Coordinates of N, CA and C in Angstrom, one line a residue:
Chain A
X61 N -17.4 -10.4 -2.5 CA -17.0 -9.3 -3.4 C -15.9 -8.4 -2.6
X62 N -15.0 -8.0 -3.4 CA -13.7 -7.3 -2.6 C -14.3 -5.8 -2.3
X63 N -13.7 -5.3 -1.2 CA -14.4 -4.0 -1.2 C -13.9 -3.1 -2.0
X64 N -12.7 -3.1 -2.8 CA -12.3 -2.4 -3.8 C -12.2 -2.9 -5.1
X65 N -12.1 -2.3 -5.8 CA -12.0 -3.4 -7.0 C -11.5 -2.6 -8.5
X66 N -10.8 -3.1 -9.0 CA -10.1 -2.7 -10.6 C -9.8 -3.6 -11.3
X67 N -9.5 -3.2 -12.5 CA -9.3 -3.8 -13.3 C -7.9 -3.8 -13.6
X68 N -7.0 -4.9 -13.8 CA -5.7 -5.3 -13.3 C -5.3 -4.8 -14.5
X69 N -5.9 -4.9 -16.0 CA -4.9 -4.9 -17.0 C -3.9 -6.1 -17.5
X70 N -2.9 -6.1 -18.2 CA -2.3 -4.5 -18.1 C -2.8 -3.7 -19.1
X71 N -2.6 -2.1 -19.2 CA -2.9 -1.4 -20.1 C -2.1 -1.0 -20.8
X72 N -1.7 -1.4 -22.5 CA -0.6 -1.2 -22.8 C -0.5 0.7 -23.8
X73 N 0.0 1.3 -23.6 CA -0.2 1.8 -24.6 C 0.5 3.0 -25.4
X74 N 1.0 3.9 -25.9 CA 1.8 4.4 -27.0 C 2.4 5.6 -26.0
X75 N 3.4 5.7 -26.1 CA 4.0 7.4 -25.6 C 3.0 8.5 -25.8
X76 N 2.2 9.7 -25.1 CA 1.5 10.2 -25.4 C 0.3 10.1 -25.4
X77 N 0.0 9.2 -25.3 CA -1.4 8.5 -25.5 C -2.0 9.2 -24.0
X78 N -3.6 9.3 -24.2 CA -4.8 9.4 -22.6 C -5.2 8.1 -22.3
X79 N -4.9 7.6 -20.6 CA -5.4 6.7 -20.4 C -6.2 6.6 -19.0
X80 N -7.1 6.5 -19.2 CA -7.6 6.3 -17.7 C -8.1 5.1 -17.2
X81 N -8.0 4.9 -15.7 CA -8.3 3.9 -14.5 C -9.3 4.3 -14.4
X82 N -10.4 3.2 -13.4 CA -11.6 3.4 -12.8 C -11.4 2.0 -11.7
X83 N -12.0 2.6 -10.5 CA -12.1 1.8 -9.3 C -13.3 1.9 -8.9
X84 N -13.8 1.2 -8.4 CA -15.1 1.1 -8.0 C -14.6 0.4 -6.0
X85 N -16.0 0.9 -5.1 CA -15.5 0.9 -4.1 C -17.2 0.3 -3.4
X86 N -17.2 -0.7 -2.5 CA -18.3 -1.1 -2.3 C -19.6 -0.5 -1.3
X87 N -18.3 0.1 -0.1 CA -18.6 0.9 1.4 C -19.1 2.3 1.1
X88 N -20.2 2.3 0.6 CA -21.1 4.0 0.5 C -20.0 4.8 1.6
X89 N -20.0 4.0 2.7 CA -19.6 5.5 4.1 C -18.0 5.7 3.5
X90 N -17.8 5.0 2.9 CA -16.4 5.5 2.4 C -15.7 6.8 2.6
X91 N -14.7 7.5 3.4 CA -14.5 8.8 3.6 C -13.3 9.2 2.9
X92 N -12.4 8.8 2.3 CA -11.4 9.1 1.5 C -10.4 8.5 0.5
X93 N -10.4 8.9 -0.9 CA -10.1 8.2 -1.4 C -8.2 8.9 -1.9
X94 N -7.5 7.7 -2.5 CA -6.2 8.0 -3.2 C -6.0 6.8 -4.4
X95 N -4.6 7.5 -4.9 CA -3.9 6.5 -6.1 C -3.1 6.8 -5.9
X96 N -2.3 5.4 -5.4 CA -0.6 5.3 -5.4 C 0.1 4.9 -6.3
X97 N 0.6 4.9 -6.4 CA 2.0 4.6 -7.9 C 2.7 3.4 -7.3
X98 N 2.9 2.2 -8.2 CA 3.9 0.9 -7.2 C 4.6 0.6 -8.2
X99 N 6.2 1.0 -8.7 CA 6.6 0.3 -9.4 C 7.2 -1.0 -9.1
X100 N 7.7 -1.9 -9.9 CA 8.3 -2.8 -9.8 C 9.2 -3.4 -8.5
X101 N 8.8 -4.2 -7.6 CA 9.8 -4.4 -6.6 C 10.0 -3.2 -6.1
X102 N 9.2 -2.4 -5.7 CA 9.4 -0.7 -5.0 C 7.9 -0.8 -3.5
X103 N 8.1 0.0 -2.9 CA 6.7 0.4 -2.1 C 5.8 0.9 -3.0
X104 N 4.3 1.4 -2.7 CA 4.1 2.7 -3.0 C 4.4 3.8 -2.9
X105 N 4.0 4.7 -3.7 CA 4.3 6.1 -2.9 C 2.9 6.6 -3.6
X106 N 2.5 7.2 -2.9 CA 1.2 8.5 -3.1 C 1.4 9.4 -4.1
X107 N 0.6 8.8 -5.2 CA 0.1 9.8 -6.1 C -0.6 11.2 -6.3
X108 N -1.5 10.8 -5.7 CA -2.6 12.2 -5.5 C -4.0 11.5 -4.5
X109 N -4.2 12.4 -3.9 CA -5.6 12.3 -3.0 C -6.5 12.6 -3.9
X110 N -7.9 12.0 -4.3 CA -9.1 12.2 -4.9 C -9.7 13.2 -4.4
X111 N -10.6 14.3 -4.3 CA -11.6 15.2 -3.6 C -12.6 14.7 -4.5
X112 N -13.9 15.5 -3.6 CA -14.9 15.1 -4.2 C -15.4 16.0 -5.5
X113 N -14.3 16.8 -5.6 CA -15.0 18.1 -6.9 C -13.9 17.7 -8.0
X114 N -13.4 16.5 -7.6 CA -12.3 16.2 -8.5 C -10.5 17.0 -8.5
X115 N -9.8 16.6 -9.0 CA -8.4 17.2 -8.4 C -7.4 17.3 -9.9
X116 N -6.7 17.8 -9.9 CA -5.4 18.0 -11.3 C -4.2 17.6 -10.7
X117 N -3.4 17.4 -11.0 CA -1.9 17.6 -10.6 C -1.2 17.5 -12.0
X118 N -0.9 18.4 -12.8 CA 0.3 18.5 -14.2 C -0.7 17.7 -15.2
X119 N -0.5 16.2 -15.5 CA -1.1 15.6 -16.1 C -2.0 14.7 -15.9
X120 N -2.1 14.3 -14.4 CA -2.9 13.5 -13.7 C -4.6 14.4 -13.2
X121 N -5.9 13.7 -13.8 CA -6.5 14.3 -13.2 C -7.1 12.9 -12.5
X122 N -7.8 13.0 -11.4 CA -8.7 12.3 -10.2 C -10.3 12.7 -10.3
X123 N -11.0 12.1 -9.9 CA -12.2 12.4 -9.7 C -13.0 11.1 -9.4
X124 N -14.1 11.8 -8.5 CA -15.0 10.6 -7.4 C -16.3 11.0 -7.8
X125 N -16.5 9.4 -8.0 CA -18.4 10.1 -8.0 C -18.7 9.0 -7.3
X126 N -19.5 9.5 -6.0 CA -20.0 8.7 -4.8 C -21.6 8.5 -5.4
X127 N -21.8 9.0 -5.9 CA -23.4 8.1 -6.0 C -23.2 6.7 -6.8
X128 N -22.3 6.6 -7.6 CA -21.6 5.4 -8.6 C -21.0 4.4 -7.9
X129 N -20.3 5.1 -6.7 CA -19.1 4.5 -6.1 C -18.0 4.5 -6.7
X130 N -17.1 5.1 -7.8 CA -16.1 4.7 -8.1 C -15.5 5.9 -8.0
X131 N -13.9 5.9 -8.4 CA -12.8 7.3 -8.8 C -12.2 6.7 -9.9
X132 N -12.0 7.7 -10.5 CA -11.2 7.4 -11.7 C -9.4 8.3 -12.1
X133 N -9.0 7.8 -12.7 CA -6.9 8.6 -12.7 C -7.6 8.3 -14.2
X134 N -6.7 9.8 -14.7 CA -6.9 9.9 -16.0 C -5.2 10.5 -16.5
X135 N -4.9 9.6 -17.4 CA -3.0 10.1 -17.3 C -3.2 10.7 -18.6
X136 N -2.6 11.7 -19.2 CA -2.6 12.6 -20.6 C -1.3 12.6 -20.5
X137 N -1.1 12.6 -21.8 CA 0.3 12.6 -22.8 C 1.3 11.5 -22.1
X138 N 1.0 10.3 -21.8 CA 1.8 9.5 -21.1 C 3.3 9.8 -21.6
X139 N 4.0 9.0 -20.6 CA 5.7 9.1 -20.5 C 5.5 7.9 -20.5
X140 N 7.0 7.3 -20.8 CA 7.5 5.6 -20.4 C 7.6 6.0 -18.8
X141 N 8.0 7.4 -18.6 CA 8.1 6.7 -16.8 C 7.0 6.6 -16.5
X142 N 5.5 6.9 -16.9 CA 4.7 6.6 -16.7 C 4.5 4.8 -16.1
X143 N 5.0 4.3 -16.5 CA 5.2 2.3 -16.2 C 5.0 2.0 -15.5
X144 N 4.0 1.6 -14.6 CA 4.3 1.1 -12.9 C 2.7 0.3 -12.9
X145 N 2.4 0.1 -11.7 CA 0.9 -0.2 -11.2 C 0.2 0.7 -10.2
X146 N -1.2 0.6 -10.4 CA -1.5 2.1 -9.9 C -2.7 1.4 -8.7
X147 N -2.3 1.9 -7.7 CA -2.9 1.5 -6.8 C -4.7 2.0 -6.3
X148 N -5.5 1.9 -6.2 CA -6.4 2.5 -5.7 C -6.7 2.3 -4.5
X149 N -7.1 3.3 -3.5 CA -7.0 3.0 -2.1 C -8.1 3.9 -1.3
X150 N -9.2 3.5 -0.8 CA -9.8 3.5 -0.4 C -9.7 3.7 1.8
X151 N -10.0 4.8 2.2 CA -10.5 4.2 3.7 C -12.0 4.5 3.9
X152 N -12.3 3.3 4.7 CA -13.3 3.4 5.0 C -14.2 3.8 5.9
X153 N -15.4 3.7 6.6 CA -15.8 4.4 7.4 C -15.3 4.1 8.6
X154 N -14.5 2.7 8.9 CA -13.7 2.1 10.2 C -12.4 2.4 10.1
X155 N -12.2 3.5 9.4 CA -11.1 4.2 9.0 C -10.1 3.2 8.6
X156 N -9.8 2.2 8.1 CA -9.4 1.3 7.3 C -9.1 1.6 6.1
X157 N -7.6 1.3 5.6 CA -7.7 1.9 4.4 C -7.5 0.4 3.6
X158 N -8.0 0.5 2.4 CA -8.0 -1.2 1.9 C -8.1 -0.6 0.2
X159 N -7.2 -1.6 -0.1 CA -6.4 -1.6 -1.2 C -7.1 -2.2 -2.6
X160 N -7.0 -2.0 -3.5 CA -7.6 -2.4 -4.8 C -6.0 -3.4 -5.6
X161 N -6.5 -4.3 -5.9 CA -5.1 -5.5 -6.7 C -4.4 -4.5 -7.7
X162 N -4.7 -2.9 -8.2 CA -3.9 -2.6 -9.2 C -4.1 -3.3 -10.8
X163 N -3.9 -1.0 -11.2 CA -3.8 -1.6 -12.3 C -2.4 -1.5 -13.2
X164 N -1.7 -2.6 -13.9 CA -0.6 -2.2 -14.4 C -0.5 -1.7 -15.8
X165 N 0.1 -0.8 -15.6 CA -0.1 0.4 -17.6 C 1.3 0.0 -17.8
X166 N 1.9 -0.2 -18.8 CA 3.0 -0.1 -19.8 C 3.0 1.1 -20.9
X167 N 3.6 1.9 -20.9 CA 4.0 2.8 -22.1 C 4.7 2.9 -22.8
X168 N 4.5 2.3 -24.3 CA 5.8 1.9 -25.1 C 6.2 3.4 -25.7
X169 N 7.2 3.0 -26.4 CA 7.8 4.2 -27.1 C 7.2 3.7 -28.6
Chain B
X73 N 8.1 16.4 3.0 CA 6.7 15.2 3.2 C 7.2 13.9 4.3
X74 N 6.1 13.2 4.9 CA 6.4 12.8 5.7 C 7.4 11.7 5.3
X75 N 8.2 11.1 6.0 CA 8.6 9.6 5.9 C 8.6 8.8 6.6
X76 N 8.6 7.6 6.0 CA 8.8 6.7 6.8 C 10.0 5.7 6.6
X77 N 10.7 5.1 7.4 CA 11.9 4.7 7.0 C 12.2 3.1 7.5
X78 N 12.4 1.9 6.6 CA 12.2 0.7 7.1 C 13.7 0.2 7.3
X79 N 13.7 -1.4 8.0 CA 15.1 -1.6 7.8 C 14.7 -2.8 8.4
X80 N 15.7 -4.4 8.2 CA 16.5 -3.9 6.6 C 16.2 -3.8 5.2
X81 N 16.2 -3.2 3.9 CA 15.7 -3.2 3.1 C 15.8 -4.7 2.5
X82 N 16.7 -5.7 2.7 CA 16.7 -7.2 2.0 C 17.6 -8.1 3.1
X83 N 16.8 -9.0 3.4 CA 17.2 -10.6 4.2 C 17.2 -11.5 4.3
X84 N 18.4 -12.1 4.0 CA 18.8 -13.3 3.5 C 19.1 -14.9 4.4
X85 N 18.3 -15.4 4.7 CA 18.8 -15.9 6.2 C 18.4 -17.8 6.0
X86 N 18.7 -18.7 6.8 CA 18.2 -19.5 6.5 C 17.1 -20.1 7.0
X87 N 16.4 -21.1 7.2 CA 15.5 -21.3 7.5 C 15.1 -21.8 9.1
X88 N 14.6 -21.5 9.6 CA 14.1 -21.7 11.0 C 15.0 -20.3 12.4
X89 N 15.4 -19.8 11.4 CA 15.3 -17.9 12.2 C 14.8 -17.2 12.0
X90 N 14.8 -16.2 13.2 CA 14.0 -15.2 13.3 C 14.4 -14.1 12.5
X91 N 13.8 -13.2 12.0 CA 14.1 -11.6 11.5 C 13.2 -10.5 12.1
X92 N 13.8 -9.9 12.6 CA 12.9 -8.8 12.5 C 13.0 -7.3 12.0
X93 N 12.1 -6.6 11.7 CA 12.3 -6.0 10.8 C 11.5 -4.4 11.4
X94 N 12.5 -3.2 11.4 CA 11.7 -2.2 11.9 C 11.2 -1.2 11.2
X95 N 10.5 -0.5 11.2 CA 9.5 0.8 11.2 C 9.5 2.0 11.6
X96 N 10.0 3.1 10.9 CA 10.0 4.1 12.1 C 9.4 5.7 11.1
X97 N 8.7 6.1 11.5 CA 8.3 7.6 11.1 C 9.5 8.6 11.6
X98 N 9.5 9.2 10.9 CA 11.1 9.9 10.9 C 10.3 11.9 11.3
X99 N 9.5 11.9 10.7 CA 9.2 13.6 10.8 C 8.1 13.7 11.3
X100 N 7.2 12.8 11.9 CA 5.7 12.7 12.8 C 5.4 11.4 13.6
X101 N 4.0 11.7 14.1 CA 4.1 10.5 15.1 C 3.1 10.1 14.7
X102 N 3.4 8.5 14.4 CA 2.6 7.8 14.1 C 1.6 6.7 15.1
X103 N 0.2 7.2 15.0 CA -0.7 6.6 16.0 C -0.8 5.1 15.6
X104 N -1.3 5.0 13.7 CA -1.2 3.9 13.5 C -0.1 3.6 12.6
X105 N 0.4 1.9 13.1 CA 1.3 1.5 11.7 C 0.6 0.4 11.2
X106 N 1.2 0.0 10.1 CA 0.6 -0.9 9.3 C 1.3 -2.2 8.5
X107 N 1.1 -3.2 8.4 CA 2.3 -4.6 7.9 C 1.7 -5.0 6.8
X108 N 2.3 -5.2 5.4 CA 1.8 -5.7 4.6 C 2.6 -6.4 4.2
X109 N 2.3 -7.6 3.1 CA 3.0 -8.5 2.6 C 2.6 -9.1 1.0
X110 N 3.5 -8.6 0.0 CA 3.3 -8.7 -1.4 C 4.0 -9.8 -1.9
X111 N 2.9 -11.0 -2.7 CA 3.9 -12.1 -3.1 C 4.0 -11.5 -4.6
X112 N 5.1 -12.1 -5.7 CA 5.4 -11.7 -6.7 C 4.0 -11.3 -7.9
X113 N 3.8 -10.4 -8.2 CA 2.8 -10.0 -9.3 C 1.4 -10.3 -8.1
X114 N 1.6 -9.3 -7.1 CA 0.0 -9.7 -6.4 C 0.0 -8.2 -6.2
X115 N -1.3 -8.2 -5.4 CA -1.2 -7.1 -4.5 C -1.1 -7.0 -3.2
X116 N -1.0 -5.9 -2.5 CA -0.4 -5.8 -1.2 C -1.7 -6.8 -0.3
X117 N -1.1 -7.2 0.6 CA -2.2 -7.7 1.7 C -1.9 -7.2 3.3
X118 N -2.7 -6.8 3.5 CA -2.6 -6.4 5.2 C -2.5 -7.1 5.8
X119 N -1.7 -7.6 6.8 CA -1.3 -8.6 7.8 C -1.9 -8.3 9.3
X120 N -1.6 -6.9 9.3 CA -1.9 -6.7 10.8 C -1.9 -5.0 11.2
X121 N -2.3 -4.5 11.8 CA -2.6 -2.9 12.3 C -2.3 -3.0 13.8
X122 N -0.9 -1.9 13.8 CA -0.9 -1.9 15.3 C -0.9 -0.4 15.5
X123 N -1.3 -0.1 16.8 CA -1.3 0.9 17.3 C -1.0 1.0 18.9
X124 N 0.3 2.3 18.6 CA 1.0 2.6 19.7 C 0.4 1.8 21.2
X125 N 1.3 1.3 22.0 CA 0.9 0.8 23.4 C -0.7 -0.3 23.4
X126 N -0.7 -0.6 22.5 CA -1.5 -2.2 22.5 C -1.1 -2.6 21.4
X127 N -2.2 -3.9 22.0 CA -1.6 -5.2 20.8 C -2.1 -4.6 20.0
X128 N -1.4 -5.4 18.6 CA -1.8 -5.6 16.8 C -2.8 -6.2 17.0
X129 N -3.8 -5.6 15.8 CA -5.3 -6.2 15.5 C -4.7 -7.2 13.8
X130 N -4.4 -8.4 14.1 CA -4.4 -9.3 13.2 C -5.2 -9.5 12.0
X131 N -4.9 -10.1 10.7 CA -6.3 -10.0 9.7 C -6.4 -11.6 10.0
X132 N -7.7 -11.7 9.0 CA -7.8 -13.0 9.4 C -6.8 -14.4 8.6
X133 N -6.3 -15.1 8.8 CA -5.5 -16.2 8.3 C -4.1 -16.0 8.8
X134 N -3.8 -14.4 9.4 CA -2.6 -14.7 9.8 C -1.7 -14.8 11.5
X135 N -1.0 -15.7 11.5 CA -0.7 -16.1 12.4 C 0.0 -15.3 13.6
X136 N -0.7 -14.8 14.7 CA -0.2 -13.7 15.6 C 1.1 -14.4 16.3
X137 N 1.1 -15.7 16.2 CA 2.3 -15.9 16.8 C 3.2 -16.1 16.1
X138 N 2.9 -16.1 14.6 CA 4.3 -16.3 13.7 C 5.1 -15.1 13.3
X139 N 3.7 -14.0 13.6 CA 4.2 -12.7 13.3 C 4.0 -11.6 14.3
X140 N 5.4 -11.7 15.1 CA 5.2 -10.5 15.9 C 5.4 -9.4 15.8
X141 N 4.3 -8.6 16.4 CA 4.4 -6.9 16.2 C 4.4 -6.6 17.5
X142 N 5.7 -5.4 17.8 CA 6.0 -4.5 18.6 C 5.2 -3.0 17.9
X143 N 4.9 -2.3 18.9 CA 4.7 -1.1 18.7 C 4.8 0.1 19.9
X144 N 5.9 0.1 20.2 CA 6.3 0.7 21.4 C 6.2 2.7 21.9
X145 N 6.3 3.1 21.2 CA 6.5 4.1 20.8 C 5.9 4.7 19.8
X146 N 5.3 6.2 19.6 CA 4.6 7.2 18.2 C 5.8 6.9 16.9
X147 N 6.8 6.1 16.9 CA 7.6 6.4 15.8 C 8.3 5.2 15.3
X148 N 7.9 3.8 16.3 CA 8.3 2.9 15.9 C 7.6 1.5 16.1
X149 N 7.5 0.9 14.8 CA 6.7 -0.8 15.2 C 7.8 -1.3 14.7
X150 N 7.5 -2.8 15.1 CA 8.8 -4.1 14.9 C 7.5 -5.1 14.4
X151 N 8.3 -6.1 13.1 CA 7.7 -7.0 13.1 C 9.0 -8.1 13.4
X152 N 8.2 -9.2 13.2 CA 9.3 -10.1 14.1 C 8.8 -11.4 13.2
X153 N 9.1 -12.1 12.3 CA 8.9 -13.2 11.8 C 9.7 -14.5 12.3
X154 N 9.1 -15.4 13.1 CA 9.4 -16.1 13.9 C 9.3 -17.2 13.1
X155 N 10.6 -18.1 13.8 CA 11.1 -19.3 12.7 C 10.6 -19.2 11.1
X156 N 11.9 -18.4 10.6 CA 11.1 -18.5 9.2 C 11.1 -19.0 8.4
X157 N 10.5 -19.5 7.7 CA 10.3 -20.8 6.5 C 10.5 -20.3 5.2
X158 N 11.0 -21.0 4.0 CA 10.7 -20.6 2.6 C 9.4 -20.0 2.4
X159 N 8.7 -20.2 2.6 CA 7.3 -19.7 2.6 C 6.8 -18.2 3.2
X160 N 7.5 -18.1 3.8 CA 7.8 -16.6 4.9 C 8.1 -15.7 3.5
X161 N 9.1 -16.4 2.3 CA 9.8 -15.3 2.0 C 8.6 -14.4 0.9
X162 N 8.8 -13.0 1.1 CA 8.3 -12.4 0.3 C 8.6 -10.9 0.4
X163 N 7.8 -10.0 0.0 CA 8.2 -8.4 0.5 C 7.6 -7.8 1.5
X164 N 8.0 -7.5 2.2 CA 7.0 -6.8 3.7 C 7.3 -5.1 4.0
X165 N 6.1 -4.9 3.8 CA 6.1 -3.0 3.7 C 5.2 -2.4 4.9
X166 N 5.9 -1.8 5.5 CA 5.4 -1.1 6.8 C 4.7 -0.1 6.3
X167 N 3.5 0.5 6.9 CA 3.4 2.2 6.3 C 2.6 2.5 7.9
X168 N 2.8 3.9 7.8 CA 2.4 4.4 8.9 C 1.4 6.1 8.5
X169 N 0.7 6.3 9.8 CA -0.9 7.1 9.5 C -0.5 8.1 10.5
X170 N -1.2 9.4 10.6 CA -1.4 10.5 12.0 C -2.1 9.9 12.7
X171 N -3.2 9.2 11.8 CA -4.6 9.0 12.8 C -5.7 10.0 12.0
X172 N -5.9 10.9 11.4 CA -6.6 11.6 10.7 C -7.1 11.2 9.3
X173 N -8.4 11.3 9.4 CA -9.1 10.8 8.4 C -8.7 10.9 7.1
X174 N -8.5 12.4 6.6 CA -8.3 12.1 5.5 C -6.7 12.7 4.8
X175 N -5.5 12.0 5.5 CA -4.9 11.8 5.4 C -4.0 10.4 4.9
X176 N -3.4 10.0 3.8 CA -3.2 9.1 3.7 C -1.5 8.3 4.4
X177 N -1.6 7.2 3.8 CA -0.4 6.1 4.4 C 0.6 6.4 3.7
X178 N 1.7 6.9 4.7 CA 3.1 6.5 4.1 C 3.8 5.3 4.4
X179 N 4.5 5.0 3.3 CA 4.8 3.6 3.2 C 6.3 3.5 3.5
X180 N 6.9 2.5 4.0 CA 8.8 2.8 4.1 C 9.2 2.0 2.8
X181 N 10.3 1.7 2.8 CA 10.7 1.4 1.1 C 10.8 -0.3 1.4
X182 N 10.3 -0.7 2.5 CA 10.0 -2.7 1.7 C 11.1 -3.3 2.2
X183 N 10.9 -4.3 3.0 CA 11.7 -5.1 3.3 C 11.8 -6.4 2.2
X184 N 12.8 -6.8 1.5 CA 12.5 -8.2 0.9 C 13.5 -9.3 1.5
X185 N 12.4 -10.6 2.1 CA 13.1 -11.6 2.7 C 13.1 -12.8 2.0
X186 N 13.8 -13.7 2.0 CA 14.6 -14.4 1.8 C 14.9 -15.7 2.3
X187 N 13.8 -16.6 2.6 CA 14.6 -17.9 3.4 C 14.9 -18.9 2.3
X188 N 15.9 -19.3 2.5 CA 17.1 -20.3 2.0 C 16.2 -21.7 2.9

């Protein structure tokens, strides 16, 4: 079993539309979580860091529930720039940070 | 915000040379760096973790001697892809850490290689 894990998708879905991710993570000691943004033939770059009381940024909200094991990205009123793959990333208690395959959203117009 | 800055961004070379490819934290010092390597529509895979003034801790299946890592300095690792094969080719992304827990990885913008 991968120690991270998502669902790849893709998720296609309408300009505007609510869409949320969910990651699931295997390592209880797990100490910090994120979601990076990977577009096409790009790096990542860092989305938002998860906390444990949950987090906002504009239209992005985060939140971890450790008794479940998972975090979830919840995107409201999507954009087309919205488009990319979303990384889930995990470090662990070996301070290891280890990556989830991504999930890819499409937003049509 | 921090960066990190890779080079070269794309290399085109033929087959049974070396490339190497550098790493460098531009605004902090990075204790650990990191090698990854994405084949088309995958996800990233860790190759190897080096940290400053010792060797890289290798993952499993990949080859320490095909892939060398320098890491000489808080601001800079080298990877070093030795005789490289069509098979070599893919995208390789450095990212680099403080060392602090919960802090996350910045990543440089991707080398994509190339063997002919």
């Amino acid at each position: 079993r991968k120690e991270v894990e998502q669902d790849p998708g893709p998720f296609n879905v309408p300009e505007g539309a609510t869409v949320a991710f969910n990651c699931t993570y295997s390592n209880s000691a797990s100490q910090s979580f994120f979601w990076y943004r990977q577009d096409c033939r790009k790096e990542p770059k860092l989305l938002m860091s998860v906390y444990s009381s949950g987090n906002e940024d504009g239209r992005f909200t985060a939140q971890l529930n450790r008794a479940s094991q998972y975090i979830s990205l919840l995107i409201r009123d999507s954009k087309l720039s919205d488009s990319a793959t979303y990384l889930c990333v995990v470090r662990n208690n070996n301070n290891d940070m280890r990556f989830g395959a991504g999930t890819r959203l499409t937003v049509k117009p | 915000g921090a960066v990190v800055s890779q080079h070269p961004s794309w290399v085109i070379c033929k087959s049974g040379t070396s490339v190497k490819i550098e790493c460098r934290s531009l605004d902090f010092q990075a204790t650990t760096m990191f090698w990854y390597r994405q084949f088309p529509k995958q996800s990233l895979m860790l190759m190897a973790t080096s940290n400053e003034g010792s060797k890289a801790t290798y993952e499993q299946g990949v080859e320490k001697d095909k892939f060398l890592i320098n890491h000489a300095s808080l601001t800079l690792s080298t990877l070093t892809v030795t005789s490289a094969h069509p098979e070599d080719s893919s995208f390789y992304i450095c990212s680099a850490e403080t060392g602090h827990s919960n802090q996350p990885q910045h990543f440089g913008d991707g080398t994509r290689l190339s063997i002919l």
